[in-house]
Coordinates of C-alpha atoms and ligand atoms in Angstrom, one line a residue:
M1070 CA -12.5 -14.3 25.8
K1071 CA -11.2 -17.1 23.6
I1072 CA -10.9 -17.6 19.9
E1073 CA -13.3 -20.1 18.9
S1074 CA -12.9 -20.4 15.2
A1075 CA -11.3 -18.8 12.1
K1076 CA -11.8 -19.0 8.5
L1077 CA -10.7 -17.6 5.2
I1078 CA -13.1 -15.8 2.6
V1079 CA -11.6 -15.7 -0.8
C1080 CA -13.6 -13.8 -3.3
S1081 CA -13.2 -11.8 -6.6
P1082 CA -15.7 -8.8 -6.8
D1083 CA -13.8 -7.3 -9.8
R1084 CA -10.4 -8.3 -8.2
N1085 CA -9.3 -11.1 -5.8
F1086 CA -9.4 -10.4 -1.9
V1087 CA -8.3 -12.9 0.8
T1088 CA -10.1 -12.0 4.1
L1089 CA -9.6 -13.7 7.4
K1090 CA -12.5 -13.9 9.9
I1091 CA -11.7 -14.7 13.6
V1092 CA -14.6 -15.6 15.8
T1093 CA -14.6 -15.5 19.6
D1094 CA -16.7 -17.5 22.2
E1095 CA -18.4 -14.1 22.9
G1096 CA -19.7 -13.9 19.4
I1097 CA -17.5 -10.9 18.5
Y1098 CA -15.5 -11.3 15.4
G1099 CA -12.7 -9.5 13.7
L1100 CA -11.5 -9.2 10.1
G1101 CA -8.0 -9.2 8.6
D1102 CA -6.9 -8.6 5.1
A1103 CA -4.5 -11.3 3.7
T1104 CA -4.5 -10.3 0.0
L1105 CA -1.0 -10.5 -1.8
N1106 CA -1.6 -9.6 -5.4
G1107 CA -1.0 -12.3 -7.8
R1108 CA 0.0 -14.9 -5.1
E1109 CA -3.3 -14.8 -3.1
L1110 CA -3.8 -18.5 -2.6
A1111 CA -0.3 -19.0 -1.1
V1112 CA -1.4 -16.7 1.8
A1113 CA -4.8 -18.3 2.2
W1114 CA -3.2 -21.8 2.4
Y1115 CA -0.4 -20.7 4.7
L1116 CA -3.1 -19.4 7.1
T1117 CA -5.5 -22.3 6.9
E1118 CA -2.9 -25.0 7.1
H1119 CA -0.2 -23.6 9.3
V1120 CA -1.6 -20.7 11.3
L1121 CA -5.4 -20.9 12.2
P1122 CA -5.2 -24.2 13.9
C1123 CA -2.7 -22.7 16.4
L1124 CA -5.0 -19.8 17.3
I1125 CA -8.0 -21.7 18.6
G1126 CA -8.4 -21.4 22.4
R1127 CA -6.0 -18.3 22.7
D1128 CA -7.0 -15.0 24.3
P1129 CA -7.4 -12.6 21.4
F1130 CA -6.4 -9.6 23.7
Q1131 CA -2.8 -10.9 23.7
I1132 CA -2.1 -9.3 20.3
E1133 CA 1.7 -8.8 21.0
D1134 CA 2.3 -12.4 22.3
I1135 CA 0.3 -13.8 19.3
W1136 CA 2.3 -11.7 16.9
Q1137 CA 5.6 -12.9 18.5
Y1138 CA 4.3 -16.5 18.4
L1139 CA 3.7 -16.4 14.7
Y1140 CA 6.9 -14.5 13.8
R1141 CA 9.4 -16.1 16.1
G1142 CA 7.5 -19.3 16.3
A1143 CA 7.7 -20.2 12.6
Y1144 CA 11.6 -20.1 12.7
W1145 CA 11.6 -19.1 9.1
R1146 CA 11.3 -15.3 9.2
R1147 CA 9.9 -12.4 7.0
G1148 CA 8.8 -12.8 3.3
P1149 CA 5.6 -11.4 1.8
V1150 CA 3.6 -14.6 2.3
T1151 CA 4.4 -15.1 6.0
M1152 CA 4.1 -11.4 6.8
S1153 CA 0.7 -10.9 5.1
A1154 CA -0.6 -13.9 7.0
I1155 CA 0.6 -12.6 10.4
A1156 CA -0.8 -9.1 9.4
A1157 CA -4.2 -10.6 8.7
V1158 CA -4.3 -12.2 12.2
D1159 CA -3.1 -9.1 13.8
M1160 CA -5.7 -6.8 12.1
A1161 CA -8.5 -9.2 13.0
L1162 CA -7.3 -9.1 16.7
W1163 CA -7.2 -5.2 16.8
D1164 CA -10.7 -5.4 15.3
I1165 CA -11.9 -7.7 18.0
K1166 CA -10.2 -5.6 20.8
G1167 CA -11.9 -2.6 19.5
K1168 CA -15.3 -4.0 19.4
A1169 CA -15.0 -5.7 22.8
L1170 CA -13.9 -2.3 24.3
N1171 CA -16.6 -0.6 22.2
T1172 CA -14.1 1.9 20.7
P1173 CA -12.5 2.6 17.3
V1174 CA -9.0 1.2 16.8
Y1175 CA -7.4 4.6 16.6
N1176 CA -8.1 5.0 20.3
L1177 CA -6.2 1.9 21.0
L1178 CA -3.3 3.5 19.1
G1179 CA -2.9 6.6 21.1
G1180 CA -6.0 8.4 20.1
K1181 CA -6.5 11.1 17.5
S1182 CA -3.4 13.1 16.4
R1183 CA -5.5 15.0 13.7
E1184 CA -9.0 15.3 12.5
G1185 CA -8.6 13.6 9.1
V1186 CA -6.1 11.7 7.1
L1187 CA -4.7 13.4 4.0
V1188 CA -5.0 11.1 1.0
Y1189 CA -3.6 11.3 -2.5
T1190 CA -5.4 9.6 -5.6
H1191 CA -4.4 8.5 -9.0
A1192 CA -4.6 10.7 -12.2
N1193 CA -3.5 9.2 -15.5
G1194 CA -3.8 9.6 -19.2
A1195 CA -2.6 8.2 -22.5
D1196 CA -0.8 11.5 -23.2
I1197 CA 0.1 14.8 -21.4
A1198 CA -3.3 16.4 -22.3
E1199 CA -5.3 13.5 -20.9
A1200 CA -3.2 13.4 -17.7
V1201 CA -3.5 17.2 -17.2
D1202 CA -7.3 16.8 -17.5
S1203 CA -7.4 13.8 -15.2
V1204 CA -5.3 15.7 -12.5
Q1205 CA -7.8 18.6 -12.8
R1206 CA -10.8 16.4 -12.5
H1207 CA -9.4 14.9 -9.2
A1208 CA -8.6 18.3 -7.9
A1209 CA -12.3 19.3 -8.5
E1210 CA -13.4 16.2 -6.6
G1211 CA -11.7 17.7 -3.7
Y1212 CA -8.4 15.9 -3.6
L1213 CA -5.4 18.0 -2.3
A1214 CA -2.9 15.6 -3.5
V1215 CA -2.7 13.7 -6.8
R1216 CA -0.2 11.3 -8.4
A1217 CA 0.3 11.9 -12.1
Q1218 CA 1.1 9.2 -14.6
S1219 CA 1.0 9.3 -18.4
G1220 CA 1.7 7.2 -21.4
V1221 CA 5.1 7.7 -22.7
P1222 CA 5.4 8.4 -26.4
G1223 CA 6.9 5.4 -28.2
V1224 CA 6.3 3.1 -25.3
A1225 CA 3.1 1.0 -25.7
S1226 CA 1.2 0.2 -22.4
S1227 CA 3.2 2.4 -19.9
Y1228 CA 2.9 1.8 -16.2
G1229 CA -0.1 3.2 -14.4
V1230 CA -2.2 4.0 -17.6
P1231 CA -5.5 2.3 -17.9
K1232 CA -6.5 0.2 -20.8
S1233 CA -9.7 1.1 -22.9
G1234 CA -11.2 3.8 -20.7
K1235 CA -11.4 1.7 -17.6
P1236 CA -10.1 2.8 -14.2
Y1237 CA -6.5 1.6 -13.7
E1238 CA -6.0 -1.7 -12.1
P1239 CA -2.7 -3.3 -12.0
A1240 CA -3.6 -7.0 -11.9
E1241 CA -5.3 -8.8 -14.9
R1242 CA -7.2 -12.0 -14.9
G1243 CA -5.5 -14.8 -16.9
L1244 CA -1.7 -15.2 -17.2
P1245 CA 0.8 -12.3 -16.9
S1246 CA 0.4 -9.6 -19.6
E1247 CA 3.7 -8.0 -21.0
S1248 CA 4.4 -4.3 -21.2
L1249 CA 7.2 -2.4 -22.7
W1250 CA 9.8 0.0 -21.1
S1251 CA 12.3 2.5 -22.3
T1252 CA 14.3 4.5 -19.6
E1253 CA 15.6 6.9 -22.2
K1254 CA 12.2 7.8 -23.6
Y1255 CA 10.8 8.1 -20.0
L1256 CA 13.4 10.3 -18.7
N1257 CA 13.2 12.8 -21.4
F1258 CA 9.4 12.8 -21.0
V1259 CA 8.5 13.0 -17.3
P1260 CA 9.8 16.6 -16.7
K1261 CA 7.6 17.7 -19.7
L1262 CA 4.5 15.9 -17.9
F1263 CA 5.1 17.9 -14.8
D1264 CA 5.8 21.1 -16.5
A1265 CA 2.4 20.9 -18.1
V1266 CA 0.6 19.6 -14.9
R1267 CA 2.2 22.2 -12.7
N1268 CA 1.3 25.2 -15.1
A1269 CA -2.2 23.9 -15.4
C1270 CA -2.9 23.3 -11.8
G1271 CA -1.0 25.9 -9.8
E1272 CA 1.4 25.8 -7.0
D1273 CA -0.8 24.6 -4.3
L1274 CA -1.9 21.1 -5.4
H1275 CA 0.5 18.3 -4.1
L1276 CA 1.8 16.3 -7.0
L1277 CA 3.3 12.9 -6.7
H1278 CA 4.8 10.5 -9.2
D1279 CA 5.5 6.6 -9.1
V1280 CA 8.7 5.6 -10.8
H1281 CA 7.8 1.9 -10.0
H1282 CA 11.4 0.8 -9.3
R1283 CA 12.6 1.1 -12.9
L1284 CA 15.6 3.4 -12.8
T1285 CA 19.2 3.0 -11.6
P1286 CA 20.3 5.2 -8.8
I1287 CA 22.1 7.7 -11.1
E1288 CA 19.0 7.7 -13.5
A1289 CA 16.8 8.4 -10.6
A1290 CA 19.1 11.2 -9.4
R1291 CA 18.7 12.9 -12.7
L1292 CA 15.0 12.6 -12.7
G1293 CA 14.7 13.9 -9.0
K1294 CA 16.9 16.9 -10.2
A1295 CA 14.9 17.6 -13.3
L1296 CA 11.7 17.6 -11.2
E1297 CA 12.8 20.0 -8.6
P1298 CA 11.2 23.0 -10.2
Y1299 CA 7.7 21.4 -9.9
H1300 CA 8.3 20.6 -6.2
L1301 CA 6.7 17.2 -6.1
F1302 CA 5.3 16.0 -2.8
W1303 CA 7.3 12.8 -3.6
M1304 CA 9.0 10.7 -6.1
E1305 CA 8.2 7.0 -5.4
D1306 CA 10.1 3.8 -5.7
P1307 CA 12.8 5.6 -7.8
T1308 CA 15.0 2.4 -7.9
P1309 CA 14.6 -1.1 -6.4
A1310 CA 15.3 -1.0 -2.7
E1311 CA 16.9 -4.5 -2.1
N1312 CA 20.2 -2.7 -1.9
Q1313 CA 19.2 0.1 0.7
D1314 CA 22.7 1.8 0.0
A1315 CA 21.4 2.7 -3.6
F1316 CA 19.3 5.5 -2.0
R1317 CA 22.3 7.3 -0.8
L1318 CA 23.4 8.2 -4.2
I1319 CA 19.9 9.5 -5.2
R1320 CA 19.8 11.6 -2.0
E1321 CA 23.3 13.2 -2.8
H1322 CA 22.0 14.5 -5.8
T1323 CA 18.4 15.8 -5.5
V1324 CA 16.0 17.4 -2.9
T1325 CA 12.9 15.9 -4.4
P1326 CA 11.4 14.0 -1.5
I1327 CA 11.6 10.1 -1.7
A1328 CA 9.0 7.5 -0.8
T1329 CA 9.7 3.7 -0.9
G1330 CA 8.6 0.5 0.6
E1331 CA 5.2 -0.7 -0.9
V1332 CA 6.9 -4.2 -1.5
F1333 CA 8.7 -4.4 2.0
N1334 CA 7.4 -6.8 4.4
S1335 CA 9.7 -6.2 7.4
F1336 CA 11.0 -3.3 9.4
W1337 CA 14.5 -4.5 8.4
D1338 CA 13.9 -3.8 4.7
A1339 CA 13.6 -0.2 5.8
H1340 CA 16.0 0.0 8.7
D1341 CA 19.2 1.5 6.9
L1342 CA 16.9 3.8 4.6
I1343 CA 15.3 5.4 7.7
R1344 CA 18.3 5.7 10.1
N1345 CA 20.3 7.4 7.3
Q1346 CA 17.6 9.5 6.3
W1347 CA 17.8 8.4 2.7
I1348 CA 14.0 8.6 2.3
D1349 CA 11.1 10.9 3.6
Y1350 CA 8.1 8.6 3.5
L1351 CA 7.7 4.9 4.2
R1352 CA 5.3 3.1 2.0
M1353 CA 5.2 -0.2 3.6
T1354 CA 1.5 -1.0 4.7
I1355 CA -0.4 -2.9 7.2
V1356 CA -1.2 -6.0 5.2
H1357 CA 2.2 -6.7 3.6
G1358 CA 4.2 -5.4 6.5
G1359 CA 3.1 -7.7 9.3
G1360 CA 0.1 -5.7 10.6
I1361 CA -0.7 -2.9 12.9
T1362 CA 1.6 -4.2 15.6
A1363 CA 4.7 -4.4 13.3
L1364 CA 3.9 -1.0 11.6
K1365 CA 3.5 0.9 14.9
K1366 CA 7.0 0.0 15.8
A1367 CA 8.4 0.9 12.3
A1368 CA 6.6 4.2 12.4
D1369 CA 7.8 5.0 15.9
F1370 CA 11.4 4.3 14.7
A1371 CA 10.9 6.3 11.6
A1372 CA 9.6 9.2 13.8
V1373 CA 12.8 9.6 15.4
Y1374 CA 14.5 10.3 12.1
Q1375 CA 11.7 12.7 10.8
V1376 CA 10.6 10.0 8.3
R1377 CA 6.9 10.1 7.8
T1378 CA 4.4 7.5 6.8
G1379 CA 2.8 7.3 3.2
F1380 CA 1.2 3.9 3.1
H1381 CA 0.4 2.0 0.0
G1382 CA -3.4 2.1 -0.7
A1383 CA -3.8 0.5 -4.1
T1384 CA -7.0 -1.4 -5.0
D1385 CA -5.2 -4.8 -4.2
L1386 CA -5.3 -3.7 -0.5
S1387 CA -8.8 -4.5 0.6
P1388 CA -11.2 -2.2 2.4
V1389 CA -10.0 -4.0 5.6
T1390 CA -6.5 -2.6 5.1
M1391 CA -7.8 0.6 4.0
A1392 CA -9.7 0.9 7.4
A1393 CA -6.6 -0.1 9.4
A1394 CA -4.4 2.3 7.5
L1395 CA -6.8 5.1 8.3
H1396 CA -7.2 4.4 12.0
F1397 CA -3.3 4.2 12.0
G1398 CA -2.9 7.4 10.1
L1399 CA -5.3 9.3 12.3
A1400 CA -3.3 8.2 15.4
V1401 CA 0.5 8.2 14.8
H1402 CA 2.3 11.5 15.1
N1403 CA 4.5 11.1 12.1
F1404 CA 1.7 10.5 9.6
G1405 CA 2.5 12.0 6.1
I1406 CA -0.1 11.0 3.5
Q1407 CA -2.1 7.9 2.6
E1408 CA -2.7 6.4 -0.9
H1409 CA -6.4 6.3 -1.9
M1410 CA -7.2 4.3 -5.0
P1411 CA -11.0 3.9 -4.6
H1412 CA -12.4 0.3 -5.0
T1413 CA -15.2 -0.5 -7.5
K1414 CA -18.8 -0.2 -6.2
L1415 CA -19.2 -3.9 -6.0
T1416 CA -16.1 -4.2 -3.8
D1417 CA -17.6 -1.6 -1.5
E1418 CA -20.7 -3.6 -1.5
V1419 CA -18.9 -6.7 -0.4
F1420 CA -17.1 -4.8 2.3
P1421 CA -19.5 -2.3 4.0
H1422 CA -17.4 0.2 5.8
A1423 CA -17.5 3.2 8.1
Y1424 CA -14.6 5.2 6.3
S1425 CA -15.4 8.1 4.1
F1426 CA -13.8 10.7 1.9
N1427 CA -14.4 14.5 2.2
A1428 CA -12.6 17.5 0.7
G1429 CA -9.1 15.8 0.4
Y1430 CA -9.3 13.9 3.7
M1431 CA -10.4 10.4 4.8
Y1432 CA -12.0 9.5 8.0
P1433 CA -12.2 6.1 9.5
G1434 CA -15.4 6.8 11.2
D1435 CA -16.3 6.0 14.9
A1436 CA -17.5 2.4 14.6
P1437 CA -15.8 0.1 17.2
G1438 CA -13.0 -1.9 15.9
L1439 CA -11.9 -1.3 12.2
G1440 CA -15.4 -0.4 11.1
V1441 CA -15.5 -2.8 8.1
D1442 CA -17.7 -5.9 7.6
I1443 CA -18.0 -8.5 5.0
D1444 CA -21.1 -9.7 3.2
E1445 CA -20.4 -13.3 3.0
A1446 CA -23.4 -14.2 0.8
L1447 CA -22.4 -11.6 -1.8
A1448 CA -18.8 -12.4 -1.6
A1449 CA -19.7 -16.2 -2.4
K1450 CA -21.2 -15.1 -5.8
Y1451 CA -17.8 -13.8 -6.9
P1452 CA -15.2 -16.8 -6.6
Y1453 CA -11.4 -16.4 -6.9
Q1454 CA -10.1 -16.0 -10.5
R1455 CA -6.5 -16.5 -11.3
A1456 CA -4.8 -13.1 -12.0
Y1457 CA -1.4 -11.7 -12.2
L1458 CA 0.4 -8.3 -12.3
P1459 CA 2.1 -7.7 -15.7
I1460 CA 5.8 -8.2 -16.4
A1461 CA 7.8 -5.6 -18.5
R1462 CA 10.5 -5.9 -21.1
K1463 CA 12.8 -3.3 -22.6
L1464 CA 12.4 -2.5 -26.1
D1465 CA 15.0 -5.1 -27.1
G1466 CA 13.3 -7.9 -25.2
T1467 CA 15.2 -8.0 -21.9
L1468 CA 13.1 -8.6 -18.9
T1469 CA 13.1 -5.6 -16.5
D1470 CA 11.4 -4.4 -13.3
W1471 CA 7.7 -3.8 -13.8
Ligands
GCO720 C1 1.0 2.1 -6.1 C2 1.5 0.9 -6.6 C3 0.5 0.0 -7.3 C4 1.2 -1.5 -7.3 C5 0.2 -2.6 -7.1 C6 0.9 -3.9 -7.2 O1 1.8 2.9 -5.8 O2 -0.2 2.3 -6.0 O3 2.8 0.9 -7.1 O4 -0.1 0.4 -8.4 O5 1.7 -1.5 -8.6 O6 -0.5 -2.3 -5.8 O7 0.0 -4.9 -6.5
MG721 MG1 3.8 2.5 -6.1

């Protein structure tokens, strides 16, 4: 079998997605997600101009060799654009191999380690009452794990809170919007939020919270300690992770479990965090982390240190990444949890898929390959529109981490 052609499909059904389609001389094709929120066209152009011409004529079964060719062969290593591009090729090749062998991708990764993939979803509200209500509604839908975010009094447009009754979507069309941030108000507020949520929802529901890289290590340590009575499943991205050592300090002060890594693009971003056991869950996911091939190695390394997976699964990761993550999560032994922020109905129509949700778990389905397709005619009706993630400023105007 040989790769005959490859192309990019860039579309915007409610939000932007970049999808790679690799076609073989036997008519089998595979799909890969190449979406990098707010920088979509950089990856599309990287693939079109620098990667796709090198793939034509290659054997799509040689996934490891092609991965190494794109990683080492570029000379310039890592970075979100490069690694998302490599990930898209990698996903498409696993999809092709599964279809060619007539088996779901999870069987190529070692087979099922469990029956379903535990997922968590997002609950949010403008204030504590709305947030509690939202958590309860998601629990009633069957979710066993829910992330809770709430507007912080005195801070307009807090992270994770939807605008004007719409579902929360981080990217917005047009130029970047600005949001505000106050560490002091946030730190005083969040324990009250979880006190209310835990009291209303009981002991069994898994609760999660995303700090979104906004605290210093000592502030994060204070928050982790304050949240201990509510036994969170995790506190996410408590501090930016460029300096991996920062997590040591948090770890020394609190037993609240820590998840990080959604912005990582290489195993080396997580290496010290894992081998020092400063984190409990690795958030790096298939599309931004270099594909299934790269994440399998990272997960196996993490397993040795009892660090589990907790992959990013926001709406900016297309249904192709979602499917890949579900096959992966079904197979690897040290799976922890998978984020599930459901896509819009229109996005689901553009990407028909075999995966499903039932009673707190997701199932990749038994279709050969990844089990996701793209309706190209429908996608063509929704062309790319420039969109950005917001930026954040402190109350005095200083730019800070969003
Ligand atoms: C999460 C995330 C997202 C990101 C978004 C950026 O935990 O789901 O933090 O909401 O902000 O995916 O593109
Ligand atoms: Mg996050």
